[in-house]
Amino acid sequence: MDRRNLSLFIVGGLIVALGLAFFLSPLASGSPDGLEKVAGEHGFIDTAEDHALSDSPLADYSADGIENEAVSTGVAGIIGVVITFGVGMLLFASLRTYRSHRGQGEAPSAGSAGSAGGVIGAP
Amino acid sequence: MHIPDGFIDAGVSAGAGVAAAGGIGVCLKKTADTLEDKQAPLAGLVAAFIFAVQMLNFPVAAGTSGHLLGGVLAAVLVGPWTGAICVALVLLVQAIFFADGGISALGLNIVNMALIGALGGYAIFVGIRKVLPSNRTVVVAAAGIAAGMSVVLASIGFWVEYAIGGVGNAPLPTVFAAMAGTHALIGIGEGVITALTVGAVLTVRPDLVYGARDLKPSLTLGAGVQPVGR
């Protein structure tokens, strides 16, 4: 019961994040952020170098190949939310696994009692 | 607040990279030791949510914008160690896929926004809670205030890095005043967004808010859910 509610919460939260990323991001202010503004006013904005990956298909939050600017930004946002969630889930799930293999967590009592250093390595 | 390559020299950037790796290493270890089952998907969601909201730049003053950094938000929801990892993950995704925040500056950005933002900000949150009564309103308010202050702290983090390894020749006192002043304004937005979000989660699933776990004695829902001491 608790688990199902948790799944519901996660899915609901993801929908909110995806909605914000797609519908609101095109409306975001395009003004320089605080650091850029300060750098501009104090004469060190020009020391910035081009980003090493500025040719990436999602560079500057616009998806390559989509003409409409708002849609391009929104799609980039959706992809970013999905990537971040996916990598995060993998990372945190593997951290959980790592702990159970070291026997510190609530590892199922049936298996591998007291096996120091599980077979599956650290992330 | 995302530092591009070039603002800070290579030596200081590399030093920050080492510090970031060490700090995140500690966070990974602490998270592996303490993360509860239900927190793993929540942490993924928190990272994804912060990514989304970081895209939403809001105007703060003439010609300037700011966006959520999310350190205190993440820390209050999933704990400081896991929260710092959430922010670092967002920064990594932004630098690699979205050309936002320099690659060589990634360590600087992680130090400022993930380590100072989440760990430093959470310390402020805990400090505020200690001197005020223990209830939901205080949790929400403390999260908002700590979030706002964490933005200023992070901007001072940049200033320290600039003072040590800045490539430009801007006078340090004026850069300090400008960074702290601008980010105090941005911090107001950070505080409002953080308080609203923490308040919303407290309403729907209070049991999921790490920073409020002391409010209700645990109702013992099932095996494996054990309070982690702090």
mmCIF file of N, CA and C in Angstrom, chain A residues 2-3 5-6 9-10 13-14 16-18 20-21 24-25 27-35 37-39 42-54 56-61 73 76-77 79-81 83-85 87-89 91-93 95-96 98-99 102 104 106, chain B residues 1-7 28 31-38 40-45 47-49 51-53 55-57 59 62-65 82 85-86 89-90 93-103 158 162 167-168 170 174 178-179 182-183 186 201 204-205 208 224:
data_model
loop_
_atom_site.group_PDB
_atom_site.id
_atom_site.type_symbol
_atom_site.label_atom_id
_atom_site.label_comp_id
_atom_site.label_asym_id
_atom_site.label_seq_id
_atom_site.Cartn_x
_atom_site.Cartn_y
_atom_site.Cartn_z
ATOM 1 N N ASP A 2 1.784 1.247 0.946
ATOM 2 C CA ASP A 2 2.698 2.367 1.021
ATOM 3 C C ASP A 2 3.506 2.488 -0.268
ATOM 4 N N ARG A 3 3.921 1.348 -0.772
ATOM 5 C CA ARG A 3 4.733 1.349 -1.982
ATOM 6 C C ARG A 3 3.960 1.896 -3.174
ATOM 7 N N ASN A 5 1.495 3.964 -3.132
ATOM 8 C CA ASN A 5 1.366 5.406 -2.983
ATOM 9 C C ASN A 5 2.666 6.111 -3.346
ATOM 10 N N LEU A 6 3.777 5.474 -2.998
ATOM 11 C CA LEU A 6 5.065 6.078 -3.324
ATOM 12 C C LEU A 6 5.236 6.155 -4.840
ATOM 13 N N PHE A 9 3.273 8.901 -6.120
ATOM 14 C CA PHE A 9 3.917 10.180 -5.822
ATOM 15 C C PHE A 9 5.056 10.457 -6.803
ATOM 16 N N ILE A 10 5.855 9.425 -7.074
ATOM 17 C CA ILE A 10 6.986 9.602 -7.982
ATOM 18 C C ILE A 10 6.487 9.945 -9.387
ATOM 19 N N GLY A 13 5.119 13.428 -9.407
ATOM 20 C CA GLY A 13 6.214 14.395 -9.374
ATOM 21 C C GLY A 13 6.905 14.519 -10.718
ATOM 22 N N LEU A 14 7.073 13.376 -11.387
ATOM 23 C CA LEU A 14 7.716 13.399 -12.699
ATOM 24 C C LEU A 14 6.870 14.162 -13.706
ATOM 25 N N VAL A 16 4.846 16.569 -13.059
ATOM 26 C CA VAL A 16 5.024 17.997 -12.757
ATOM 27 C C VAL A 16 6.346 18.496 -13.348
ATOM 28 N N ALA A 17 7.424 17.737 -13.127
ATOM 29 C CA ALA A 17 8.734 18.160 -13.633
ATOM 30 C C ALA A 17 8.728 18.255 -15.158
ATOM 31 N N LEU A 18 8.132 17.255 -15.807
ATOM 32 C CA LEU A 18 8.081 17.263 -17.272
ATOM 33 C C LEU A 18 7.236 18.438 -17.766
ATOM 34 N N LEU A 20 6.705 21.323 -16.209
ATOM 35 C CA LEU A 20 7.465 22.560 -16.026
ATOM 36 C C LEU A 20 8.520 22.696 -17.125
ATOM 37 N N ALA A 21 9.223 21.591 -17.386
ATOM 38 C CA ALA A 21 10.311 21.632 -18.356
ATOM 39 C C ALA A 21 9.792 21.932 -19.765
ATOM 40 N N LEU A 24 6.818 25.569 -19.263
ATOM 41 C CA LEU A 24 7.267 26.830 -18.659
ATOM 42 C C LEU A 24 8.650 27.280 -19.132
ATOM 43 N N SER A 25 9.508 26.316 -19.475
ATOM 44 C CA SER A 25 10.882 26.710 -19.799
ATOM 45 C C SER A 25 10.959 27.699 -20.975
ATOM 46 N N LEU A 27 9.157 30.091 -21.410
ATOM 47 C CA LEU A 27 8.786 31.410 -20.896
ATOM 48 C C LEU A 27 9.839 31.989 -19.962
ATOM 49 N N ALA A 28 10.893 31.207 -19.711
ATOM 50 C CA ALA A 28 11.896 31.655 -18.739
ATOM 51 C C ALA A 28 12.572 32.939 -19.216
ATOM 52 N N SER A 29 13.025 33.729 -18.264
ATOM 53 C CA SER A 29 13.718 34.977 -18.595
ATOM 54 C C SER A 29 15.014 34.681 -19.345
ATOM 55 N N GLY A 30 15.246 35.421 -20.394
ATOM 56 C CA GLY A 30 16.471 35.230 -21.164
ATOM 57 C C GLY A 30 17.587 36.167 -20.729
ATOM 58 N N SER A 31 17.343 36.948 -19.705
ATOM 59 C CA SER A 31 18.378 37.875 -19.230
ATOM 60 C C SER A 31 19.553 37.093 -18.673
ATOM 61 N N PRO A 32 20.743 37.696 -18.669
ATOM 62 C CA PRO A 32 21.899 37.032 -18.065
ATOM 63 C C PRO A 32 21.611 36.703 -16.607
ATOM 64 N N ASP A 33 22.175 35.599 -16.133
ATOM 65 C CA ASP A 33 21.953 35.274 -14.725
ATOM 66 C C ASP A 33 22.887 36.107 -13.856
ATOM 67 N N GLY A 34 22.788 35.928 -12.552
ATOM 68 C CA GLY A 34 23.526 36.785 -11.627
ATOM 69 C C GLY A 34 25.014 36.824 -11.910
ATOM 70 N N LEU A 35 25.606 35.666 -12.125
ATOM 71 C CA LEU A 35 27.048 35.611 -12.363
ATOM 72 C C LEU A 35 27.427 36.275 -13.681
ATOM 73 N N LYS A 37 25.813 38.567 -15.208
ATOM 74 C CA LYS A 37 25.601 40.005 -15.074
ATOM 75 C C LYS A 37 26.801 40.664 -14.381
ATOM 76 N N VAL A 38 27.216 40.056 -13.285
ATOM 77 C CA VAL A 38 28.349 40.595 -12.537
ATOM 78 C C VAL A 38 29.610 40.557 -13.409
ATOM 79 N N ALA A 39 29.788 39.460 -14.111
ATOM 80 C CA ALA A 39 30.971 39.328 -14.972
ATOM 81 C C ALA A 39 30.957 40.391 -16.065
ATOM 82 N N HIS A 42 31.746 43.855 -14.527
ATOM 83 C CA HIS A 42 33.072 44.001 -13.948
ATOM 84 C C HIS A 42 34.173 43.537 -14.873
ATOM 85 N N GLY A 43 33.793 43.408 -16.134
ATOM 86 C CA GLY A 43 34.809 43.261 -17.166
ATOM 87 C C GLY A 43 35.514 41.926 -17.251
ATOM 88 N N PHE A 44 34.893 40.866 -16.741
ATOM 89 C CA PHE A 44 35.567 39.585 -16.971
ATOM 90 C C PHE A 44 34.705 38.567 -17.720
ATOM 91 N N ILE A 45 33.598 39.049 -18.318
ATOM 92 C CA ILE A 45 32.741 38.130 -19.071
ATOM 93 C C ILE A 45 33.503 37.584 -20.286
ATOM 94 N N ASP A 46 34.423 38.404 -20.817
ATOM 95 C CA ASP A 46 35.138 37.982 -22.028
ATOM 96 C C ASP A 46 36.191 36.921 -21.761
ATOM 97 N N THR A 47 36.482 36.668 -20.492
ATOM 98 C CA THR A 47 37.435 35.591 -20.219
ATOM 99 C C THR A 47 36.775 34.228 -20.364
ATOM 100 N N ALA A 48 35.445 34.200 -20.497
ATOM 101 C CA ALA A 48 34.755 32.914 -20.683
ATOM 102 C C ALA A 48 35.164 32.305 -22.015
ATOM 103 N N GLU A 49 35.402 31.011 -21.987
ATOM 104 C CA GLU A 49 35.735 30.308 -23.223
ATOM 105 C C GLU A 49 34.492 29.599 -23.736
ATOM 106 N N ASP A 50 34.514 29.300 -25.049
ATOM 107 C CA ASP A 50 33.408 28.518 -25.591
ATOM 108 C C ASP A 50 33.354 27.176 -24.898
ATOM 109 N N HIS A 51 32.147 26.683 -24.723
ATOM 110 C CA HIS A 51 32.004 25.393 -24.059
ATOM 111 C C HIS A 51 32.586 24.292 -24.939
ATOM 112 N N ALA A 52 33.301 23.374 -24.297
ATOM 113 C CA ALA A 52 33.958 22.302 -25.045
ATOM 114 C C ALA A 52 32.946 21.447 -25.805
ATOM 115 N N LEU A 53 31.728 21.396 -25.320
ATOM 116 C CA LEU A 53 30.711 20.553 -25.959
ATOM 117 C C LEU A 53 29.600 21.407 -26.559
ATOM 118 N N SER A 54 29.976 22.599 -27.049
ATOM 119 C CA SER A 54 28.940 23.505 -27.541
ATOM 120 C C SER A 54 28.283 22.998 -28.824
ATOM 121 N N SER A 56 27.068 19.993 -28.975
ATOM 122 C CA SER A 56 26.157 18.930 -28.570
ATOM 123 C C SER A 56 24.744 19.223 -29.091
ATOM 124 N N PRO A 57 24.010 18.166 -29.439
ATOM 125 C CA PRO A 57 22.674 18.368 -30.037
ATOM 126 C C PRO A 57 21.682 19.064 -29.100
ATOM 127 N N LEU A 58 22.027 19.146 -27.823
ATOM 128 C CA LEU A 58 21.112 19.801 -26.882
ATOM 129 C C LEU A 58 21.731 21.074 -26.306
ATOM 130 N N ALA A 59 22.830 21.526 -26.889
ATOM 131 C CA ALA A 59 23.558 22.663 -26.319
ATOM 132 C C ALA A 59 22.629 23.852 -26.111
ATOM 133 N N ASP A 60 22.831 24.532 -25.006
ATOM 134 C CA ASP A 60 22.036 25.708 -24.646
ATOM 135 C C ASP A 60 20.537 25.425 -24.616
ATOM 136 N N TYR A 61 20.199 24.223 -24.227
ATOM 137 C CA TYR A 61 18.795 23.860 -24.020
ATOM 138 C C TYR A 61 17.937 24.072 -25.253
ATOM 139 N N THR A 73 13.150 24.223 -27.033
ATOM 140 C CA THR A 73 13.534 24.339 -25.628
ATOM 141 C C THR A 73 12.773 23.330 -24.772
ATOM 142 N N ALA A 76 14.112 19.847 -25.287
ATOM 143 C CA ALA A 76 15.394 19.716 -24.584
ATOM 144 C C ALA A 76 15.151 19.526 -23.091
ATOM 145 N N GLY A 77 14.190 20.258 -22.554
ATOM 146 C CA GLY A 77 13.867 20.132 -21.141
ATOM 147 C C GLY A 77 13.368 18.740 -20.784
ATOM 148 N N ILE A 79 13.955 15.960 -22.408
ATOM 149 C CA ILE A 79 15.067 15.012 -22.492
ATOM 150 C C ILE A 79 15.952 15.115 -21.248
ATOM 151 N N GLY A 80 16.176 16.344 -20.805
ATOM 152 C CA GLY A 80 17.013 16.535 -19.621
ATOM 153 C C GLY A 80 16.403 15.928 -18.367
ATOM 154 N N VAL A 81 15.093 16.113 -18.199
ATOM 155 C CA VAL A 81 14.409 15.531 -17.037
ATOM 156 C C VAL A 81 14.520 14.011 -17.080
ATOM 157 N N ILE A 83 16.771 12.119 -18.697
ATOM 158 C CA ILE A 83 18.160 11.682 -18.459
ATOM 159 C C ILE A 83 18.481 11.770 -16.969
ATOM 160 N N THR A 84 18.153 12.907 -16.358
ATOM 161 C CA THR A 84 18.507 13.103 -14.953
ATOM 162 C C THR A 84 17.812 12.070 -14.074
ATOM 163 N N PHE A 85 16.535 11.847 -14.342
ATOM 164 C CA PHE A 85 15.809 10.862 -13.537
ATOM 165 C C PHE A 85 16.385 9.463 -13.745
ATOM 166 N N VAL A 87 19.446 8.484 -14.819
ATOM 167 C CA VAL A 87 20.774 8.317 -14.227
ATOM 168 C C VAL A 87 20.656 8.304 -12.701
ATOM 169 N N GLY A 88 19.796 9.168 -12.165
ATOM 170 C CA GLY A 88 19.613 9.223 -10.716
ATOM 171 C C GLY A 88 19.090 7.900 -10.174
ATOM 172 N N MET A 89 18.085 7.343 -10.823
ATOM 173 C CA MET A 89 17.535 6.065 -10.370
ATOM 174 C C MET A 89 18.598 4.980 -10.386
ATOM 175 N N LEU A 91 21.848 5.348 -10.268
ATOM 176 C CA LEU A 91 22.867 5.641 -9.261
ATOM 177 C C LEU A 91 22.374 5.268 -7.861
ATOM 178 N N PHE A 92 21.195 5.745 -7.501
ATOM 179 C CA PHE A 92 20.739 5.533 -6.129
ATOM 180 C C PHE A 92 20.346 4.070 -5.895
ATOM 181 N N ALA A 93 19.804 3.429 -6.928
ATOM 182 C CA ALA A 93 19.491 2.006 -6.763
ATOM 183 C C ALA A 93 20.781 1.208 -6.589
ATOM 184 N N LEU A 95 23.544 2.306 -5.325
ATOM 185 C CA LEU A 95 24.081 2.575 -3.985
ATOM 186 C C LEU A 95 23.380 1.696 -2.951
ATOM 187 N N ARG A 96 22.079 1.472 -3.133
ATOM 188 C CA ARG A 96 21.348 0.596 -2.228
ATOM 189 C C ARG A 96 21.891 -0.824 -2.335
ATOM 190 N N TYR A 98 24.778 -1.769 -3.340
ATOM 191 C CA TYR A 98 26.130 -1.796 -2.802
ATOM 192 C C TYR A 98 26.074 -2.019 -1.293
ATOM 193 N N ARG A 99 25.142 -1.321 -0.641
ATOM 194 C CA ARG A 99 25.066 -1.483 0.806
ATOM 195 C C ARG A 99 24.639 -2.900 1.172
ATOM 196 N N ARG A 102 27.324 -5.285 1.149
ATOM 197 C CA ARG A 102 28.292 -5.206 2.241
ATOM 198 C C ARG A 102 27.673 -5.680 3.543
ATOM 199 N N GLN A 104 25.375 -4.309 5.325
ATOM 200 C CA GLN A 104 25.019 -3.311 6.341
ATOM 201 C C GLN A 104 23.532 -3.022 6.351
ATOM 202 N N GLU A 106 19.366 -3.951 5.223
ATOM 203 C CA GLU A 106 18.455 -5.010 5.603
ATOM 204 C C GLU A 106 18.483 -6.073 4.514
ATOM 205 N N MET B 1 24.642 31.186 -12.244
ATOM 206 C CA MET B 1 25.681 30.796 -11.272
ATOM 207 C C MET B 1 26.601 29.703 -11.836
ATOM 208 N N HIS B 2 26.238 29.163 -13.005
ATOM 209 C CA HIS B 2 27.100 28.142 -13.606
ATOM 210 C C HIS B 2 28.344 28.809 -14.174
ATOM 211 N N ILE B 3 29.490 28.472 -13.615
ATOM 212 C CA ILE B 3 30.744 29.082 -14.070
ATOM 213 C C ILE B 3 31.163 28.444 -15.393
ATOM 214 N N PRO B 4 31.437 29.265 -16.403
ATOM 215 C CA PRO B 4 31.946 28.705 -17.658
ATOM 216 C C PRO B 4 33.452 28.465 -17.548
ATOM 217 N N ASP B 5 33.998 27.740 -18.500
ATOM 218 C CA ASP B 5 35.451 27.613 -18.554
ATOM 219 C C ASP B 5 36.046 28.995 -18.796
ATOM 220 N N GLY B 6 37.197 29.251 -18.177
ATOM 221 C CA GLY B 6 37.912 30.482 -18.475
ATOM 222 C C GLY B 6 37.872 31.536 -17.387
ATOM 223 N N PHE B 7 36.814 31.566 -16.594
ATOM 224 C CA PHE B 7 36.727 32.569 -15.526
ATOM 225 C C PHE B 7 37.808 32.343 -14.470
ATOM 226 N N LEU B 28 28.593 9.989 -1.380
ATOM 227 C CA LEU B 28 28.198 8.681 -1.915
ATOM 228 C C LEU B 28 28.290 7.623 -0.819
ATOM 229 N N THR B 31 25.527 8.155 1.652
ATOM 230 C CA THR B 31 24.249 7.756 1.059
ATOM 231 C C THR B 31 24.139 6.244 1.000
ATOM 232 N N ALA B 32 25.212 5.591 0.596
ATOM 233 C CA ALA B 32 25.177 4.128 0.534
ATOM 234 C C ALA B 32 24.906 3.540 1.912
ATOM 235 N N ASP B 33 25.407 4.185 2.945
ATOM 236 C CA ASP B 33 25.220 3.669 4.309
ATOM 237 C C ASP B 33 23.818 3.897 4.846
ATOM 238 N N THR B 34 23.150 4.953 4.393
ATOM 239 C CA THR B 34 21.918 5.343 5.078
ATOM 240 C C THR B 34 20.670 5.385 4.205
ATOM 241 N N LEU B 35 20.812 5.357 2.909
ATOM 242 C CA LEU B 35 19.636 5.552 2.055
ATOM 243 C C LEU B 35 18.601 4.461 2.296
ATOM 244 N N GLU B 36 17.373 4.865 2.520
ATOM 245 C CA GLU B 36 16.291 3.906 2.696
ATOM 246 C C GLU B 36 15.692 3.573 1.345
ATOM 247 N N ASP B 37 15.003 2.422 1.308
ATOM 248 C CA ASP B 37 14.431 1.965 0.042
ATOM 249 C C ASP B 37 13.586 3.032 -0.628
ATOM 250 N N LYS B 38 12.717 3.643 0.172
ATOM 251 C CA LYS B 38 11.771 4.572 -0.444
ATOM 252 C C LYS B 38 12.462 5.851 -0.901
ATOM 253 N N ALA B 40 15.336 6.061 -2.585
ATOM 254 C CA ALA B 40 16.070 5.955 -3.840
ATOM 255 C C ALA B 40 15.293 6.572 -5.011
ATOM 256 N N PRO B 41 14.030 6.149 -5.230
ATOM 257 C CA PRO B 41 13.289 6.803 -6.314
ATOM 258 C C PRO B 41 13.025 8.274 -6.021
ATOM 259 N N LEU B 42 12.839 8.604 -4.755
ATOM 260 C CA LEU B 42 12.578 10.003 -4.412
ATOM 261 C C LEU B 42 13.789 10.871 -4.774
ATOM 262 N N ALA B 43 14.981 10.342 -4.517
ATOM 263 C CA ALA B 43 16.186 11.102 -4.853
ATOM 264 C C ALA B 43 16.300 11.309 -6.359
ATOM 265 N N GLY B 44 15.937 10.281 -7.124
ATOM 266 C CA GLY B 44 15.932 10.441 -8.582
ATOM 267 C C GLY B 44 14.957 11.521 -9.006
ATOM 268 N N LEU B 45 13.785 11.513 -8.381
ATOM 269 C CA LEU B 45 12.776 12.524 -8.704
ATOM 270 C C LEU B 45 13.262 13.916 -8.320
ATOM 271 N N ALA B 47 16.281 15.058 -8.183
ATOM 272 C CA ALA B 47 17.266 15.515 -9.171
ATOM 273 C C ALA B 47 16.566 15.971 -10.448
ATOM 274 N N ALA B 48 15.605 15.171 -10.919
ATOM 275 C CA ALA B 48 14.894 15.513 -12.151
ATOM 276 C C ALA B 48 14.107 16.811 -11.988
ATOM 277 N N PHE B 49 13.489 16.969 -10.824
ATOM 278 C CA PHE B 49 12.702 18.178 -10.558
ATOM 279 C C PHE B 49 13.619 19.407 -10.542
ATOM 280 N N PHE B 51 16.456 19.727 -12.069
ATOM 281 C CA PHE B 51 16.845 20.018 -13.449
ATOM 282 C C PHE B 51 15.776 20.873 -14.117
ATOM 283 N N ALA B 52 14.514 20.451 -13.982
ATOM 284 C CA ALA B 52 13.427 21.169 -14.648
ATOM 285 C C ALA B 52 13.345 22.610 -14.146
ATOM 286 N N VAL B 53 13.376 22.787 -12.822
ATOM 287 C CA VAL B 53 13.152 24.128 -12.282
ATOM 288 C C VAL B 53 14.380 25.018 -12.539
ATOM 289 N N MET B 55 15.732 25.344 -15.219
ATOM 290 C CA MET B 55 15.542 25.957 -16.547
ATOM 291 C C MET B 55 14.686 27.217 -16.469
ATOM 292 N N LEU B 56 14.008 27.398 -15.335
ATOM 293 C CA LEU B 56 13.012 28.464 -15.261
ATOM 294 C C LEU B 56 13.609 29.732 -14.663
ATOM 295 N N ASN B 57 14.388 30.422 -15.448
ATOM 296 C CA ASN B 57 14.976 31.676 -14.971
ATOM 297 C C ASN B 57 13.886 32.708 -14.711
ATOM 298 N N PRO B 59 13.093 36.785 -13.571
ATOM 299 C CA PRO B 59 13.763 38.090 -13.544
ATOM 300 C C PRO B 59 13.905 38.573 -12.104
ATOM 301 N N ALA B 62 16.647 44.765 -13.084
ATOM 302 C CA ALA B 62 16.775 45.189 -14.470
ATOM 303 C C ALA B 62 17.831 44.359 -15.198
ATOM 304 N N GLY B 63 17.379 43.581 -16.157
ATOM 305 C CA GLY B 63 18.320 42.864 -17.001
ATOM 306 C C GLY B 63 19.064 41.723 -16.333
ATOM 307 N N THR B 64 18.572 41.243 -15.232
ATOM 308 C CA THR B 64 19.228 40.123 -14.569
ATOM 309 C C THR B 64 18.192 39.050 -14.244
ATOM 310 N N SER B 65 18.620 37.810 -14.334
ATOM 311 C CA SER B 65 17.719 36.725 -13.968
ATOM 312 C C SER B 65 18.424 35.786 -13.008
ATOM 313 N N THR B 82 22.647 12.909 0.306
ATOM 314 C CA THR B 82 21.974 12.521 -0.932
ATOM 315 C C THR B 82 21.593 13.764 -1.732
ATOM 316 N N ILE B 85 24.388 15.029 -3.799
ATOM 317 C CA ILE B 85 24.582 14.194 -4.992
ATOM 318 C C ILE B 85 23.562 14.553 -6.063
ATOM 319 N N CYS B 86 22.319 14.802 -5.646
ATOM 320 C CA CYS B 86 21.279 15.195 -6.607
ATOM 321 C C CYS B 86 21.716 16.443 -7.382
ATOM 322 N N LEU B 89 24.601 15.746 -9.702
ATOM 323 C CA LEU B 89 24.140 15.003 -10.873
ATOM 324 C C LEU B 89 23.524 15.951 -11.903
ATOM 325 N N VAL B 90 22.722 16.888 -11.420
ATOM 326 C CA VAL B 90 22.119 17.877 -12.322
ATOM 327 C C VAL B 90 23.224 18.672 -13.031
ATOM 328 N N VAL B 93 24.884 16.522 -15.728
ATOM 329 C CA VAL B 93 24.035 16.388 -16.918
ATOM 330 C C VAL B 93 24.039 17.693 -17.714
ATOM 331 N N GLN B 94 23.958 18.819 -17.016
ATOM 332 C CA GLN B 94 23.933 20.121 -17.705
ATOM 333 C C GLN B 94 25.240 20.377 -18.446
ATOM 334 N N ALA B 95 26.357 20.043 -17.811
ATOM 335 C CA ALA B 95 27.654 20.312 -18.442
ATOM 336 C C ALA B 95 27.876 19.413 -19.650
ATOM 337 N N ILE B 96 27.461 18.148 -19.546
ATOM 338 C CA ILE B 96 27.754 17.194 -20.619
ATOM 339 C C ILE B 96 26.781 17.336 -21.781
ATOM 340 N N PHE B 97 25.493 17.438 -21.465
ATOM 341 C CA PHE B 97 24.494 17.404 -22.540
ATOM 342 C C PHE B 97 24.036 18.786 -22.993
ATOM 343 N N PHE B 98 24.117 19.769 -22.127
ATOM 344 C CA PHE B 98 23.494 21.050 -22.451
ATOM 345 C C PHE B 98 24.490 22.208 -22.550
ATOM 346 N N ALA B 99 25.787 21.881 -22.478
ATOM 347 C CA ALA B 99 26.837 22.899 -22.596
ATOM 348 C C ALA B 99 26.612 24.046 -21.610
ATOM 349 N N ASP B 100 26.094 23.702 -20.428
ATOM 350 C CA ASP B 100 25.818 24.711 -19.401
ATOM 351 C C ASP B 100 26.753 24.461 -18.224
ATOM 352 N N GLY B 101 27.649 25.388 -17.981
ATOM 353 C CA GLY B 101 28.673 25.176 -16.966
ATOM 354 C C GLY B 101 29.864 24.474 -17.606
ATOM 355 N N GLY B 102 31.028 25.080 -17.501
ATOM 356 C CA GLY B 102 32.195 24.526 -18.195
ATOM 357 C C GLY B 102 32.588 23.146 -17.693
ATOM 358 N N ILE B 103 33.243 22.387 -18.592
ATOM 359 C CA ILE B 103 33.706 21.050 -18.199
ATOM 360 C C ILE B 103 34.826 21.173 -17.160
ATOM 361 N N PHE B 158 31.943 31.381 -5.150
ATOM 362 C CA PHE B 158 32.523 31.816 -6.424
ATOM 363 C C PHE B 158 33.555 32.919 -6.188
ATOM 364 N N TYR B 162 37.315 33.144 -7.332
ATOM 365 C CA TYR B 162 37.763 34.223 -8.203
ATOM 366 C C TYR B 162 38.945 34.961 -7.576
ATOM 367 N N VAL B 167 40.739 34.964 -13.649
ATOM 368 C CA VAL B 167 41.560 35.330 -14.794
ATOM 369 C C VAL B 167 41.469 36.832 -15.074
ATOM 370 N N GLY B 168 40.321 37.416 -14.831
ATOM 371 C CA GLY B 168 40.183 38.853 -15.056
ATOM 372 C C GLY B 168 40.822 39.661 -13.942
ATOM 373 N N ALA B 170 39.219 42.203 -12.212
ATOM 374 C CA ALA B 170 38.208 43.010 -11.532
ATOM 375 C C ALA B 170 38.575 43.176 -10.062
ATOM 376 N N THR B 174 34.567 45.020 -5.071
ATOM 377 C CA THR B 174 33.348 45.308 -5.830
ATOM 378 C C THR B 174 32.720 44.021 -6.351
ATOM 379 N N ALA B 178 28.914 42.925 -5.563
ATOM 380 C CA ALA B 178 27.977 42.664 -6.660
ATOM 381 C C ALA B 178 27.450 41.240 -6.603
ATOM 382 N N MET B 179 28.333 40.290 -6.365
ATOM 383 C CA MET B 179 27.887 38.884 -6.316
ATOM 384 C C MET B 179 26.911 38.670 -5.162
ATOM 385 N N THR B 182 23.519 40.728 -5.774
ATOM 386 C CA THR B 182 22.650 40.144 -6.798
ATOM 387 C C THR B 182 22.056 38.828 -6.315
ATOM 388 N N HIS B 183 22.902 38.031 -5.654
ATOM 389 C CA HIS B 183 22.408 36.709 -5.265
ATOM 390 C C HIS B 183 21.529 36.743 -4.021
ATOM 391 N N ILE B 186 18.336 36.937 -5.870
ATOM 392 C CA ILE B 186 18.000 35.620 -6.424
ATOM 393 C C ILE B 186 17.605 34.672 -5.291
ATOM 394 N N VAL B 201 5.130 19.014 -0.519
ATOM 395 C CA VAL B 201 5.440 17.616 -0.201
ATOM 396 C C VAL B 201 5.011 17.289 1.227
ATOM 397 N N VAL B 204 1.360 16.435 1.093
ATOM 398 C CA VAL B 204 0.976 15.188 0.430
ATOM 399 C C VAL B 204 1.596 13.971 1.120
ATOM 400 N N ARG B 205 2.899 14.024 1.334
ATOM 401 C CA ARG B 205 3.602 12.885 1.921
ATOM 402 C C ARG B 205 4.624 13.367 2.953
ATOM 403 N N LEU B 208 7.912 11.654 3.651
ATOM 404 C CA LEU B 208 9.023 11.656 2.698
ATOM 405 C C LEU B 208 9.975 12.833 2.910
ATOM 406 N N GLY B 224 12.125 -2.572 7.715
ATOM 407 C CA GLY B 224 13.122 -1.898 6.882
ATOM 408 C C GLY B 224 13.047 -0.404 6.957
#
